[in-house]
XYZ file of C-alpha atoms in Angstrom:
443
model
C -119.597 -13.901 -37.642
C -117.243 -13.087 -40.498
C -119.500 -10.268 -41.590
C -119.548 -8.834 -38.068
C -115.722 -8.993 -37.870
C -115.365 -7.304 -41.249
C -117.878 -4.652 -40.253
C -116.086 -3.935 -36.953
C -112.670 -3.906 -38.672
C -113.796 -1.543 -41.416
C -115.522 0.727 -38.893
C -112.276 0.863 -36.857
C -110.253 1.810 -39.902
C -112.774 4.466 -40.873
C -112.603 6.023 -37.408
C -108.782 6.044 -37.188
C -106.913 9.254 -37.929
C -104.419 8.210 -40.579
C -102.121 10.980 -41.836
C -100.710 9.451 -44.960
C -97.928 11.394 -46.662
C -95.650 10.425 -49.538
C -91.980 9.756 -48.942
C -89.819 12.318 -50.692
C -86.969 10.863 -52.733
C -84.784 11.757 -55.669
C -82.183 10.192 -57.916
C -78.451 10.792 -58.182
C -77.698 12.571 -61.445
C -74.021 13.476 -61.031
C -71.164 12.711 -58.637
C -67.788 14.421 -58.740
C -65.729 13.588 -55.679
C -67.454 15.174 -52.685
C -69.986 17.047 -54.807
C -73.237 15.386 -55.886
C -76.326 16.481 -57.834
C -79.794 15.008 -57.414
C -82.941 15.370 -59.527
C -86.519 15.109 -58.327
C -85.584 16.188 -54.811
C -86.905 19.441 -53.326
C -85.510 19.903 -49.810
C -84.232 22.935 -47.889
C -80.548 23.754 -47.729
C -79.025 21.952 -44.750
C -81.088 18.791 -45.104
C -79.154 15.567 -44.527
C -79.853 12.814 -47.064
C -78.783 9.216 -47.589
C -77.464 8.387 -51.049
C -77.417 4.813 -52.320
C -79.562 1.725 -52.328
C -80.415 0.113 -48.956
C -78.119 -2.799 -48.269
C -75.789 -1.937 -51.148
C -73.721 0.773 -49.471
C -74.996 4.210 -48.554
C -73.393 7.533 -47.716
C -74.715 10.663 -46.013
C -74.752 13.992 -47.826
C -76.005 17.475 -46.994
C -77.876 19.792 -49.340
C -75.763 22.919 -49.845
C -77.485 24.638 -52.786
C -79.395 24.417 -56.064
C -78.463 24.762 -59.711
C -80.604 24.405 -62.876
C -83.379 22.556 -61.083
C -80.997 20.157 -59.381
C -80.188 19.853 -55.682
C -76.459 20.058 -54.918
C -75.207 17.907 -52.068
C -71.845 17.550 -50.323
C -70.640 14.134 -49.166
C -70.464 13.855 -45.351
C -69.012 10.364 -45.135
C -66.485 8.138 -46.819
C -66.548 6.407 -50.207
C -69.454 4.180 -51.209
C -70.200 2.099 -54.325
C -72.631 4.650 -55.791
C -74.210 4.130 -59.195
C -76.008 6.536 -61.539
C -79.617 7.187 -60.498
C -78.970 5.917 -56.977
C -81.748 6.670 -54.528
C -81.468 9.950 -52.563
C -83.715 10.229 -49.503
C -83.834 13.000 -46.871
C -83.333 11.811 -43.292
C -83.699 15.093 -41.406
C -82.395 18.620 -41.071
C -79.344 19.371 -38.919
C -81.158 22.256 -37.273
C -80.358 21.436 -33.646
C -77.392 20.357 -31.552
C -77.388 18.233 -28.422
C -76.386 20.399 -25.459
C -76.329 20.418 -21.679
C -74.510 18.843 -18.758
C -74.813 15.385 -20.330
C -72.006 16.378 -22.728
C -69.446 17.249 -20.038
C -66.417 15.023 -20.360
C -67.509 13.748 -23.775
C -66.008 13.946 -27.274
C -68.307 14.220 -30.295
C -67.804 14.652 -34.034
C -69.252 17.265 -36.365
C -72.587 15.423 -36.562
C -72.866 15.173 -32.770
C -72.072 11.454 -32.602
C -69.917 10.409 -29.597
C -66.487 9.143 -30.632
C -64.971 8.534 -27.189
C -66.282 4.975 -26.777
C -68.376 5.856 -23.715
C -71.718 5.012 -25.264
C -74.612 7.221 -26.336
C -75.287 10.619 -24.791
C -78.479 10.538 -22.732
C -80.474 13.377 -21.254
C -79.130 16.110 -23.532
C -81.142 19.191 -24.422
C -81.498 20.885 -27.804
C -80.188 24.176 -29.153
C -80.324 25.712 -32.668
C -77.156 24.809 -34.519
C -76.953 28.235 -36.160
C -77.781 30.064 -32.927
C -80.476 32.687 -32.455
C -80.402 36.190 -33.877
C -79.801 38.711 -31.099
C -79.855 42.476 -30.827
C -76.511 44.225 -30.251
C -77.961 45.486 -26.967
C -78.275 41.895 -25.753
C -74.470 41.787 -25.537
C -73.072 42.927 -22.208
C -69.900 44.911 -21.637
C -66.704 43.162 -20.622
C -66.229 44.184 -17.001
C -64.437 41.355 -15.179
C -61.018 39.837 -15.945
C -60.599 36.132 -16.628
C -57.613 34.288 -15.181
C -56.138 32.052 -17.915
C -53.039 30.927 -16.011
C -50.532 32.458 -18.462
C -48.400 35.198 -16.886
C -47.756 37.236 -20.038
C -51.444 37.244 -20.970
C -52.731 37.889 -17.448
C -50.313 40.754 -16.913
C -49.857 42.369 -20.318
C -52.860 41.279 -22.434
C -55.506 40.814 -19.767
C -58.541 38.937 -21.064
C -62.048 39.746 -19.840
C -65.086 37.528 -19.396
C -66.971 37.691 -22.688
C -64.022 38.855 -24.800
C -63.196 37.330 -28.222
C -59.448 36.891 -28.779
C -57.405 35.512 -31.646
C -54.064 33.711 -31.350
C -52.303 34.411 -34.632
C -49.170 32.631 -35.774
C -47.650 30.453 -38.436
C -47.361 26.696 -38.122
C -45.227 25.161 -35.390
C -44.866 28.259 -33.167
C -46.729 26.919 -30.122
C -50.435 27.707 -30.534
C -51.627 24.312 -29.281
C -49.314 24.386 -26.246
C -50.612 27.838 -25.309
C -54.193 26.622 -25.659
C -53.434 23.675 -23.395
C -52.070 26.003 -20.710
C -55.315 27.992 -20.815
C -57.565 24.928 -20.730
C -55.914 23.568 -17.596
C -55.762 26.836 -15.645
C -58.658 29.020 -16.845
C -61.187 29.975 -14.179
C -64.250 28.947 -16.175
C -67.230 26.788 -15.281
C -67.227 24.996 -18.650
C -64.634 24.695 -21.407
C -65.886 23.930 -24.921
C -63.130 22.954 -27.355
C -63.581 22.774 -31.107
C -60.718 20.979 -32.859
C -61.586 21.794 -36.456
C -59.487 20.668 -39.403
C -56.481 19.530 -37.372
C -54.501 16.317 -37.789
C -56.013 13.207 -36.194
C -52.804 12.667 -34.221
C -53.063 16.169 -32.755
C -56.648 15.499 -31.662
C -55.617 12.422 -29.673
C -52.563 14.211 -28.284
C -54.617 17.242 -27.216
C -57.105 15.041 -25.363
C -54.483 12.976 -23.547
C -52.049 15.723 -22.577
C -53.959 19.019 -22.442
C -57.500 18.003 -21.490
C -56.683 15.362 -18.910
C -57.712 14.898 -15.300
C -59.997 17.519 -13.750
C -59.981 19.619 -16.918
C -61.673 16.771 -18.827
C -64.624 16.675 -16.418
C -65.660 20.245 -17.195
C -64.880 20.111 -20.914
C -66.797 19.280 -24.066
C -64.733 18.480 -27.152
C -65.968 18.649 -30.745
C -63.332 17.014 -32.958
C -63.501 17.125 -36.765
C -60.085 16.235 -38.281
C -58.805 17.534 -41.600
C -59.775 14.401 -43.553
C -63.484 14.982 -42.886
C -65.896 16.653 -45.265
C -65.797 20.475 -45.384
C -69.490 20.522 -44.461
C -68.722 18.502 -41.325
C -65.909 20.891 -40.431
C -68.244 23.868 -40.590
C -70.932 21.988 -38.686
C -68.331 21.160 -36.028
C -67.588 24.857 -35.515
C -71.312 25.653 -35.355
C -71.907 22.789 -32.928
C -69.146 23.889 -30.539
C -70.541 27.431 -30.536
C -74.100 26.178 -29.960
C -72.969 24.079 -26.977
C -71.234 27.133 -25.504
C -74.375 29.250 -26.054
C -76.528 26.783 -24.140
C -74.212 26.870 -21.122
C -74.145 30.682 -21.267
C -77.954 30.689 -21.156
C -77.673 28.708 -17.900
C -75.604 31.535 -16.404
C -72.227 29.803 -16.598
C -68.831 31.278 -17.444
C -67.816 29.452 -20.613
C -64.409 29.354 -22.258
C -64.794 28.533 -25.964
C -61.605 27.477 -27.724
C -61.577 26.874 -31.460
C -58.520 25.505 -33.220
C -58.583 26.757 -35.827
C -60.657 29.534 -37.394
C -58.539 29.314 -40.542
C -59.551 25.685 -41.126
C -63.203 26.739 -40.900
C -62.542 29.367 -43.582
C -60.767 26.737 -45.689
C -63.873 24.525 -45.473
C -66.023 27.468 -46.556
C -63.647 28.049 -49.452
C -64.010 24.442 -50.632
C -67.792 24.661 -50.560
C -67.905 28.091 -52.198
C -65.634 27.061 -55.047
C -67.616 23.849 -55.550
C -70.759 25.965 -55.934
C -69.064 28.076 -58.582
C -68.426 31.259 -56.582
C -65.701 33.535 -57.968
C -62.424 33.388 -56.080
C -61.005 36.638 -54.730
C -57.930 37.225 -52.545
C -55.892 34.046 -51.951
C -58.640 31.998 -53.612
C -61.254 32.740 -50.937
C -64.781 33.311 -52.300
C -66.790 36.082 -50.593
C -68.973 33.615 -48.665
C -65.973 32.050 -46.885
C -64.855 35.371 -45.369
C -68.438 36.548 -44.716
C -69.041 33.396 -42.654
C -66.484 34.404 -39.987
C -68.414 37.353 -38.443
C -71.547 35.188 -38.145
C -69.550 32.646 -36.135
C -67.516 35.028 -33.977
C -70.379 37.383 -33.079
C -72.221 34.544 -31.324
C -69.706 34.661 -28.473
C -69.689 37.340 -25.782
C -71.317 38.291 -22.495
C -75.072 38.183 -21.837
C -76.457 41.627 -20.960
C -79.547 40.127 -19.289
C -77.884 37.414 -17.221
C -74.664 36.273 -15.573
C -73.442 33.973 -18.333
C -70.632 34.720 -20.763
C -68.650 33.088 -23.544
C -64.978 34.028 -23.620
C -63.819 32.838 -27.029
C -60.250 32.144 -28.085
C -59.697 31.382 -31.768
C -56.426 30.283 -33.291
C -55.741 31.858 -36.678
C -53.092 30.234 -38.865
C -51.082 32.833 -40.768
C -50.051 30.957 -43.908
C -46.375 31.656 -44.528
C -46.302 33.923 -41.423
C -48.210 36.479 -43.494
C -50.041 38.926 -41.243
C -52.004 40.245 -44.234
C -53.647 36.910 -45.040
C -57.390 37.507 -45.725
C -58.498 35.331 -42.790
C -55.990 36.956 -40.417
C -56.963 40.440 -41.535
C -60.692 39.733 -41.284
C -60.391 38.112 -37.859
C -58.267 40.997 -36.557
C -60.981 43.480 -37.487
C -63.777 41.492 -35.784
C -62.128 40.224 -32.609
C -61.711 42.155 -29.352
C -57.978 41.550 -29.286
C -55.268 39.395 -30.775
C -52.158 37.638 -29.503
C -49.369 37.298 -32.058
C -46.810 34.517 -31.655
C -43.337 35.222 -33.024
C -41.235 32.613 -34.780
C -38.103 34.614 -33.881
C -38.875 34.374 -30.158
C -39.585 30.657 -30.501
C -36.219 30.180 -32.195
C -34.563 31.921 -29.224
C -36.275 29.491 -26.833
C -38.796 31.971 -25.414
C -42.075 30.120 -24.770
C -44.851 31.088 -24.994
C -43.467 33.079 -27.918
C -45.800 36.085 -27.486
C -44.782 39.113 -29.547
C -46.007 41.978 -27.364
C -45.520 44.685 -30.006
C -48.373 43.789 -32.386
C -50.461 42.034 -29.695
C -53.294 43.930 -28.037
C -56.279 43.424 -25.725
C -58.931 45.995 -26.551
C -60.689 45.673 -23.187
C -57.686 45.700 -20.843
C -58.128 49.376 -19.926
C -61.707 48.592 -18.811
C -60.884 45.657 -16.530
C -57.401 46.375 -15.113
C -56.364 48.717 -12.292
C -54.421 51.933 -13.101
C -51.207 50.693 -11.444
C -51.419 47.477 -13.453
C -51.890 49.373 -16.724
C -48.964 51.723 -15.967
C -46.608 48.823 -15.213
C -47.633 47.051 -18.425
C -46.879 50.199 -20.421
C -43.453 50.512 -18.807
C -42.561 46.940 -19.767
C -43.810 47.482 -23.330
C -41.781 50.708 -23.606
C -38.561 49.036 -22.468
C -39.121 46.108 -24.830
C -39.873 48.375 -27.803
C -36.779 50.491 -27.134
C -34.580 47.396 -26.925
C -35.989 45.869 -30.136
C -35.515 49.152 -32.047
C -31.833 49.220 -31.098
C -31.230 45.465 -30.962
C -28.794 45.374 -33.893
C -26.664 48.197 -32.454
C -26.561 46.559 -29.031
C -25.642 43.088 -30.354
C -22.924 44.489 -32.641
C -21.419 46.482 -29.769
C -21.969 49.732 -31.659
C -23.931 51.314 -28.840
C -21.896 53.087 -26.156
C -23.474 52.818 -22.679
C -24.504 56.168 -21.281
C -25.306 57.712 -24.661
C -29.080 57.353 -24.184
C -30.740 56.824 -20.761
C -33.791 55.135 -22.344
C -31.625 52.532 -24.093
C -29.629 51.990 -20.925
C -32.815 51.234 -18.976
C -34.091 48.978 -21.739
C -30.840 46.974 -21.665
C -30.977 46.709 -17.882
C -34.597 45.545 -17.851
C -34.409 43.214 -20.860
C -33.514 40.030 -18.904
C -36.441 40.718 -16.556
C -38.752 41.238 -19.554
C -37.835 37.855 -21.050
C -38.162 36.160 -17.660
C -41.643 37.628 -17.316
C -42.736 36.324 -20.730
C -41.198 32.857 -20.280
C -43.296 30.232 -18.548
C -43.218 26.448 -18.329
C -46.267 24.807 -19.863
C -47.103 22.862 -16.699
C -46.680 25.743 -14.211
C -49.751 28.038 -14.139
C -49.419 31.606 -12.876
C -52.538 33.207 -11.421
C -53.773 36.658 -12.357
C -52.976 38.096 -8.925
C -49.421 36.728 -8.980
C -48.849 38.008 -12.523
C -50.026 41.529 -11.591
C -48.028 41.567 -8.360
C -44.824 40.556 -10.140
C -45.419 43.058 -12.930
C -46.082 46.026 -10.657
C -43.245 45.041 -8.339
C -40.550 45.042 -11.039
C -41.786 47.422 -13.708
C -42.933 50.296 -11.576
C -43.578 53.680 -13.146
C -40.431 55.759 -12.865
């Protein structure tokens, strides 16, 4: 009987298809803050690994490059009691992001883990984290305007569906408040918000005050605060863009908001310098600036469908410097930029939009001729007033000396009233155009 059992057991093992494969593992050879080096580990760049002995404290790290036969990893988590020659094992590649309607109303981190306390995300689809390479002809033209609920933008810097716009300003000028106004009032099917590299307090404040109520139900938030690993910050930006791409593929109008593009570049700078890249302007290595076009170009309209991604990126101008490398690079890639002025904010004009350097490159394609003429009249009066502001305030200008200055002075209160808007009072696109054409008609 024992022989028969052994024979049957051995025959069953012989007939089973067993695909045995060795487990790949390496050892920690160096650790310097967030940067680690492993030996005996051959994995592709982007692979997530666990570092440390099981049960003795482990940390996640991502492979970011190679040097002298060693695999270079960047810490994704917090501190851990790591020792020399600690075990390094790959756990999977971060090649895909969870996407779909299951994410609506949820908040996730850079790794896709829910952080809103509502439990796991079930029923989500998959989308490549780095997107898919597309032909330039797959991008559709911007033909339809998008109502964002901000009078000055709707009337003077009209945004189109599928446009990429940058909000450029120094710190504390009102970028987050302006973003909140757009989130609440924008006529979009889905709003994807990437809060990258911001303070943890601002993340909680943004969720409770600017993405509350009905806006929360149609929003997906990817939050990666400033104290997280630079790799996680970049993955957060990629994840937010991938989520927006999946909704665009479903034919939806998506509003992608990323706050901020500068923090993404800062994360790229940290990684580039850790890998030994030479620093160029303002300490940015070439890879940090080259990463921005790859991220921005993923947004836009779909030429073969009805979906679109209208992307709004905040760009922090360090020291209010408009020639900062990130600001300059973003300005050359985006389809328009909105500049916020610290001087206007100090005068109590909110949103503090400086119309002079601000531009929407698609406005002439999506606005009516009467609308465009009225916008040009307002801009002309404002430019004339600002050129002669010192003379007017000093009383050196004599009324009647120049008809253009006289008109600019007469219209200036109406110009400021048009730009000003309370944060909790949305103004539709139709109302903004009607008010603009009614007051600033073409003489």
